[in-house]
Short mmCIF file of N, CA and C and ligand atoms in Angstrom, two decimals:
data_model
loop_
_atom_site.label_atom_id
_atom_site.label_comp_id
_atom_site.label_asym_id
_atom_site.label_seq_id
_atom_site.Cartn_x
_atom_site.Cartn_y
_atom_site.Cartn_z
N MET A 224 -25.28 -65.77 9.30
CA MET A 224 -24.90 -65.11 8.12
C MET A 224 -24.09 -64.27 6.97
N LYS A 225 -25.40 -63.37 7.05
CA LYS A 225 -24.99 -61.94 6.23
C LYS A 225 -24.03 -61.48 7.14
N ARG A 226 -24.70 -60.56 8.36
CA ARG A 226 -23.41 -60.34 9.07
C ARG A 226 -21.69 -60.50 8.55
N HIS A 227 -21.74 -61.81 8.34
CA HIS A 227 -20.84 -62.55 8.29
C HIS A 227 -19.94 -61.09 7.01
N LEU A 228 -21.02 -61.90 5.88
CA LEU A 228 -20.08 -60.97 4.59
C LEU A 228 -19.80 -59.42 4.41
N PHE A 229 -20.92 -59.01 5.30
CA PHE A 229 -20.93 -57.89 5.30
C PHE A 229 -19.43 -57.87 6.47
N LEU A 230 -19.33 -57.99 7.61
CA LEU A 230 -17.87 -58.09 8.16
C LEU A 230 -17.09 -58.21 6.67
N LEU A 231 -17.07 -58.82 6.11
CA LEU A 231 -15.80 -59.74 5.48
C LEU A 231 -15.63 -58.27 4.50
N ALA A 232 -16.70 -57.76 3.44
CA ALA A 232 -16.47 -56.23 2.41
C ALA A 232 -16.15 -55.84 2.94
N ALA A 233 -16.63 -55.37 4.25
CA ALA A 233 -16.11 -53.62 5.23
C ALA A 233 -14.09 -54.47 5.43
N MET A 234 -14.08 -55.48 6.09
CA MET A 234 -12.62 -55.68 6.11
C MET A 234 -11.67 -55.64 4.34
N ALA A 235 -12.24 -55.41 3.45
CA ALA A 235 -11.30 -55.75 1.85
C ALA A 235 -11.58 -54.56 1.41
N VAL A 236 -12.93 -53.39 1.89
CA VAL A 236 -12.51 -52.54 2.36
C VAL A 236 -11.30 -51.13 2.82
N LEU A 237 -11.43 -51.72 3.43
CA LEU A 237 -10.14 -51.38 4.60
C LEU A 237 -9.40 -51.74 4.04
N ALA A 238 -8.47 -52.94 3.99
CA ALA A 238 -7.59 -53.61 2.99
C ALA A 238 -7.03 -52.80 1.80
N LEU A 239 -7.67 -52.64 1.14
CA LEU A 239 -7.64 -51.94 -0.22
C LEU A 239 -7.28 -50.36 0.36
N ALA A 240 -7.93 -49.78 1.39
CA ALA A 240 -8.02 -48.18 0.95
C ALA A 240 -6.40 -48.03 1.94
N ALA A 241 -6.31 -48.82 2.95
CA ALA A 241 -4.71 -48.73 3.55
C ALA A 241 -3.61 -49.42 2.77
N ARG A 242 -3.74 -49.59 1.59
CA ARG A 242 -2.68 -49.20 0.45
C ARG A 242 -2.39 -49.33 -0.26
N GLY A 243 -4.05 -48.58 -0.44
CA GLY A 243 -3.79 -46.85 -1.33
C GLY A 243 -3.02 -46.57 -0.81
N ARG A 244 -2.95 -45.84 0.59
CA ARG A 244 -2.08 -44.98 1.37
C ARG A 244 -1.06 -45.24 0.91
N ALA A 245 -0.28 -46.71 1.74
CA ALA A 245 0.67 -46.79 1.36
C ALA A 245 1.69 -46.64 0.14
N ASP A 246 1.14 -46.89 -0.88
CA ASP A 246 1.63 -46.28 -2.35
C ASP A 246 1.21 -45.37 -2.50
N GLU A 247 1.25 -44.35 -1.97
CA GLU A 247 1.18 -42.78 -2.33
C GLU A 247 2.69 -42.42 -1.72
N ALA A 248 3.43 -42.65 -3.04
CA ALA A 248 5.33 -42.32 -2.76
C ALA A 248 5.02 -40.65 -2.85
N PRO A 249 5.81 -40.04 -2.13
CA PRO A 249 6.32 -38.53 -2.18
C PRO A 249 6.82 -37.96 -3.66
N ARG A 250 5.99 -37.12 -4.04
CA ARG A 250 6.79 -36.52 -5.51
C ARG A 250 8.65 -37.26 -5.55
N ILE A 251 8.86 -37.42 -6.73
CA ILE A 251 10.84 -37.10 -6.21
C ILE A 251 11.37 -35.60 -7.55
N VAL A 252 11.93 -34.83 -6.64
CA VAL A 252 12.57 -34.00 -7.19
C VAL A 252 13.88 -33.73 -7.62
N GLU A 253 14.36 -33.65 -9.10
CA GLU A 253 15.98 -34.81 -8.90
C GLU A 253 16.79 -32.79 -8.81
N ILE A 254 17.79 -32.91 -9.16
CA ILE A 254 18.44 -31.90 -8.75
C ILE A 254 20.14 -31.64 -8.68
N ALA A 255 21.00 -31.22 -9.76
CA ALA A 255 22.50 -31.54 -9.82
C ALA A 255 23.02 -30.56 -8.78
N ALA A 256 24.17 -30.46 -8.07
CA ALA A 256 24.96 -29.54 -8.23
C ALA A 256 26.23 -30.08 -8.82
N LYS A 257 26.72 -28.81 -9.08
CA LYS A 257 27.33 -28.80 -9.25
C LYS A 257 28.13 -27.28 -9.29
N ARG A 258 30.26 -27.38 -9.55
CA ARG A 258 30.06 -25.90 -9.87
C ARG A 258 29.48 -25.01 -10.63
N PHE A 259 28.87 -23.92 -10.39
CA PHE A 259 28.72 -23.12 -9.20
C PHE A 259 27.13 -22.87 -9.51
N GLU A 260 26.23 -23.91 -9.08
CA GLU A 260 25.23 -23.58 -9.57
C GLU A 260 24.43 -25.44 -9.30
N PHE A 261 22.67 -25.20 -9.01
CA PHE A 261 22.40 -26.34 -9.34
C PHE A 261 21.01 -25.96 -9.97
N VAL A 262 21.02 -27.51 -10.85
CA VAL A 262 20.15 -27.26 -11.78
C VAL A 262 19.39 -28.17 -11.15
N PRO A 263 17.81 -27.75 -11.75
CA PRO A 263 17.23 -26.99 -12.08
C PRO A 263 17.60 -25.32 -10.82
N GLY A 264 17.78 -24.88 -11.76
CA GLY A 264 17.89 -23.47 -10.52
C GLY A 264 16.57 -23.16 -9.85
N THR A 265 15.54 -23.24 -9.78
CA THR A 265 14.61 -22.86 -9.18
C THR A 265 13.42 -24.36 -8.83
N ILE A 266 13.04 -24.41 -7.92
CA ILE A 266 11.80 -25.30 -8.06
C ILE A 266 10.84 -25.17 -7.73
N THR A 267 9.61 -25.53 -7.93
CA THR A 267 8.25 -25.69 -7.08
C THR A 267 7.15 -26.35 -6.82
N LEU A 268 8.03 -26.09 -5.15
CA LEU A 268 6.50 -27.15 -4.24
C LEU A 268 5.54 -26.53 -4.12
N LYS A 269 4.37 -27.58 -3.26
CA LYS A 269 3.30 -27.18 -2.76
C LYS A 269 3.35 -27.24 -1.08
N LYS A 270 2.74 -25.99 -0.78
CA LYS A 270 2.91 -26.26 0.67
C LYS A 270 1.42 -27.51 1.44
N GLY A 271 2.74 -27.68 2.26
CA GLY A 271 2.37 -28.78 3.05
C GLY A 271 2.50 -29.78 2.48
N ASP A 272 2.85 -31.02 0.48
CA ASP A 272 2.24 -32.10 0.73
C ASP A 272 4.88 -32.44 0.64
N THR A 273 4.98 -33.63 0.86
CA THR A 273 5.50 -33.51 1.05
C THR A 273 6.64 -33.92 0.15
N VAL A 274 7.80 -34.22 -0.33
CA VAL A 274 8.44 -34.34 -1.74
C VAL A 274 9.68 -34.73 -0.99
N THR A 275 10.25 -35.80 -1.42
CA THR A 275 11.73 -35.91 -2.05
C THR A 275 12.82 -35.60 -2.44
N LEU A 276 13.99 -34.60 -1.83
CA LEU A 276 14.35 -33.76 -3.18
C LEU A 276 15.29 -34.36 -3.36
N ARG A 277 16.09 -35.32 -4.54
CA ARG A 277 16.68 -35.84 -5.06
C ARG A 277 18.52 -34.77 -5.17
N VAL A 278 18.99 -34.70 -4.52
CA VAL A 278 20.67 -33.65 -4.81
C VAL A 278 21.69 -34.79 -4.96
N THR A 279 22.18 -34.43 -6.41
CA THR A 279 23.35 -35.39 -6.68
C THR A 279 25.05 -34.36 -7.52
N SER A 280 25.71 -34.37 -6.35
CA SER A 280 26.79 -33.34 -6.77
C SER A 280 27.80 -34.12 -7.81
N GLU A 281 27.98 -33.75 -8.64
CA GLU A 281 28.54 -34.34 -10.06
C GLU A 281 29.88 -33.51 -10.28
N ASP A 282 30.61 -32.74 -9.22
CA ASP A 282 31.87 -32.78 -8.75
C ASP A 282 31.95 -33.28 -7.26
N VAL A 283 32.50 -31.51 -7.34
CA VAL A 283 32.83 -31.33 -5.32
C VAL A 283 32.42 -31.55 -4.96
N ILE A 284 32.84 -31.48 -3.88
CA ILE A 284 31.61 -31.79 -1.90
C ILE A 284 31.28 -29.66 -2.10
N HIS A 285 29.37 -30.36 -1.28
CA HIS A 285 29.33 -28.80 -2.04
C HIS A 285 27.95 -29.06 -0.60
N GLY A 286 27.26 -28.42 -0.54
CA GLY A 286 25.80 -28.25 0.63
C GLY A 286 25.39 -27.58 0.19
N LEU A 287 23.56 -28.58 1.04
CA LEU A 287 22.80 -27.76 0.48
C LEU A 287 22.02 -27.02 1.91
N PHE A 288 21.92 -25.47 2.14
CA PHE A 288 21.26 -24.82 3.48
C PHE A 288 20.04 -24.12 2.84
N LEU A 289 19.78 -24.33 4.52
CA LEU A 289 18.06 -22.94 4.07
C LEU A 289 17.22 -23.50 5.89
N ARG A 290 17.38 -22.73 5.85
CA ARG A 290 17.19 -22.55 7.61
C ARG A 290 15.50 -22.44 7.71
N ASP A 291 14.59 -22.66 6.50
CA ASP A 291 13.40 -21.70 6.86
C ASP A 291 12.47 -23.79 6.70
N LEU A 292 13.26 -24.29 5.63
CA LEU A 292 12.58 -25.57 5.33
C LEU A 292 13.30 -26.64 6.07
N LYS A 293 14.04 -26.18 6.73
CA LYS A 293 15.47 -26.69 6.98
C LYS A 293 16.10 -27.94 6.73
N LEU A 294 16.61 -28.02 5.37
CA LEU A 294 17.89 -27.70 5.10
C LEU A 294 18.88 -27.80 5.76
N ASP A 295 19.83 -28.73 5.36
CA ASP A 295 21.00 -28.28 5.80
C ASP A 295 22.58 -30.15 5.86
N THR A 296 22.75 -30.27 4.94
CA THR A 296 23.27 -30.94 4.53
C THR A 296 24.72 -31.23 3.99
N ASP A 297 25.31 -31.65 3.79
CA ASP A 297 26.42 -31.76 2.76
C ASP A 297 26.75 -32.98 2.15
N LEU A 298 26.46 -32.53 0.46
CA LEU A 298 26.09 -33.72 -1.00
C LEU A 298 27.95 -33.48 -1.16
N GLU A 299 27.77 -35.09 -1.05
CA GLU A 299 29.08 -35.46 -1.52
C GLU A 299 29.57 -35.89 -2.64
N PRO A 300 30.88 -35.78 -3.70
CA PRO A 300 31.34 -35.65 -4.93
C PRO A 300 30.53 -36.84 -5.22
N GLY A 301 29.85 -36.85 -6.54
CA GLY A 301 29.85 -38.15 -6.87
C GLY A 301 28.56 -39.32 -6.14
N ARG A 302 28.49 -38.32 -5.51
CA ARG A 302 26.93 -38.83 -4.74
C ARG A 302 25.56 -38.52 -4.83
N THR A 303 24.50 -38.98 -4.06
CA THR A 303 23.17 -38.84 -4.41
C THR A 303 22.73 -38.83 -3.51
N THR A 304 21.79 -37.54 -2.63
CA THR A 304 21.06 -38.08 -1.17
C THR A 304 20.26 -36.77 -1.60
N GLU A 305 19.05 -37.89 -0.96
CA GLU A 305 18.05 -37.83 -0.50
C GLU A 305 17.47 -36.95 0.53
N LEU A 306 16.49 -36.06 0.35
CA LEU A 306 15.95 -35.42 2.23
C LEU A 306 14.77 -34.97 1.40
N THR A 307 13.87 -35.40 2.36
CA THR A 307 12.64 -35.03 2.15
C THR A 307 12.22 -33.91 2.89
N VAL A 308 11.27 -33.39 2.54
CA VAL A 308 11.04 -32.01 2.64
C VAL A 308 9.20 -31.80 2.65
N THR A 309 8.77 -31.66 3.87
CA THR A 309 7.14 -31.07 3.61
C THR A 309 7.61 -29.09 3.77
N PRO A 310 7.13 -28.11 3.06
CA PRO A 310 7.39 -27.01 3.90
C PRO A 310 6.03 -26.55 4.33
N GLU A 311 6.10 -25.49 5.28
CA GLU A 311 4.89 -24.82 6.21
C GLU A 311 4.42 -23.92 5.14
N LYS A 312 5.25 -23.64 5.44
CA LYS A 312 4.94 -21.91 5.08
C LYS A 312 5.51 -21.25 3.00
N ALA A 313 4.57 -20.53 3.14
CA ALA A 313 3.91 -19.93 1.01
C ALA A 313 5.63 -19.01 0.90
N GLY A 314 6.07 -19.37 -0.09
CA GLY A 314 6.55 -17.75 -0.76
C GLY A 314 7.50 -18.47 -1.02
N ARG A 315 9.10 -17.55 -1.44
CA ARG A 315 10.24 -17.81 -2.17
C ARG A 315 11.30 -17.84 -1.37
N PHE A 316 11.48 -18.84 -1.71
CA PHE A 316 13.34 -19.13 -0.29
C PHE A 316 14.34 -19.11 -1.77
N THR A 317 15.45 -19.25 -0.98
CA THR A 317 16.90 -19.85 -1.57
C THR A 317 17.55 -20.25 -0.64
N ALA A 318 17.62 -21.35 -0.80
CA ALA A 318 18.80 -22.63 -0.15
C ALA A 318 20.30 -22.13 -1.02
N ILE A 319 21.08 -22.14 -0.36
CA ILE A 319 22.96 -22.07 -0.37
C ILE A 319 23.36 -23.06 -0.23
N CYS A 320 24.55 -23.20 -0.95
CA CYS A 320 26.33 -24.44 -0.92
C CYS A 320 26.80 -23.76 0.46
N HIS A 321 26.44 -24.13 1.09
CA HIS A 321 27.24 -23.95 2.81
C HIS A 321 28.28 -24.58 2.91
N HIS A 322 29.20 -25.00 0.99
CA HIS A 322 30.78 -25.37 1.27
C HIS A 322 31.21 -24.80 0.56
N TYR A 323 32.74 -24.31 1.14
CA TYR A 323 33.37 -23.81 0.02
C TYR A 323 34.39 -24.68 -1.09
N CYS A 324 33.24 -24.06 -2.26
CA CYS A 324 33.45 -25.03 -3.82
C CYS A 324 34.13 -24.14 -4.90
N GLY A 325 34.85 -22.80 -4.25
CA GLY A 325 35.41 -22.56 -4.87
C GLY A 325 35.00 -20.83 -5.63
N ASN A 326 35.79 -20.60 -6.73
CA ASN A 326 35.42 -18.67 -6.75
C ASN A 326 34.50 -18.59 -7.08
N GLY A 327 32.87 -19.11 -7.90
CA GLY A 327 31.73 -18.89 -7.29
C GLY A 327 30.89 -19.64 -6.48
N HIS A 328 32.11 -19.63 -5.50
CA HIS A 328 30.90 -20.43 -4.76
C HIS A 328 29.24 -19.77 -4.25
N GLY A 329 29.43 -18.20 -4.47
CA GLY A 329 28.63 -17.28 -3.26
C GLY A 329 27.79 -17.26 -4.26
N ASN A 330 27.44 -17.74 -5.28
CA ASN A 330 26.65 -17.55 -6.51
C ASN A 330 25.64 -18.89 -6.90
N MET A 331 26.34 -20.07 -5.67
CA MET A 331 25.79 -20.93 -5.73
C MET A 331 24.25 -20.82 -4.67
N LYS A 332 23.27 -21.10 -5.33
CA LYS A 332 21.61 -21.26 -4.97
C LYS A 332 20.24 -21.38 -5.99
N LEU A 333 19.78 -22.39 -4.87
CA LEU A 333 18.24 -23.03 -5.45
C LEU A 333 17.81 -21.81 -4.79
N THR A 334 16.66 -21.56 -5.79
CA THR A 334 15.37 -20.76 -5.66
C THR A 334 14.41 -22.15 -5.21
N ILE A 335 13.70 -22.09 -3.83
CA ILE A 335 12.46 -23.13 -3.39
C ILE A 335 11.16 -22.20 -3.44
N VAL A 336 10.24 -22.09 -4.68
CA VAL A 336 9.01 -21.16 -4.03
C VAL A 336 7.96 -22.30 -3.71
N VAL A 337 7.88 -22.13 -2.51
CA VAL A 337 6.66 -22.68 -1.85
C VAL A 337 5.40 -22.31 -2.70
N GLU A 338 4.27 -22.53 -3.53
CA GLU A 338 2.83 -22.25 -3.97
C GLU A 338 1.99 -22.69 -2.11
N GLU A 339 1.01 -21.96 -2.88
CA GLU A 339 -0.11 -21.94 -1.56
C GLU A 339 -0.38 -22.73 -1.41
CU1 CU B 204 30.35 -23.90 -2.64
#
């Protein structure tokens, strides 16, 4: 009988531990894309931490490209695109808009700082 109670307690602890992990949603970073900037212009992430980038284009089609973090996506006008990223190396990276969106397109950059 004692043994059964012990097993029940152990199962309850395991169930709670599993639920705790499932509740750990990635941090969300909101970013607006518009001619000719990303707002904020710089975001800071932590190496090894998974985050969701929630990027909304406020005007025309933009893009977000950064090879180092495997970002390569179109940002449709008026829509929000979610990207999950887990940076594997620390440093300072520059993501660019890779859809021509007008005269200031070349300056449309997002700095991503990844801290150790
Ligand atoms: Cu652009």
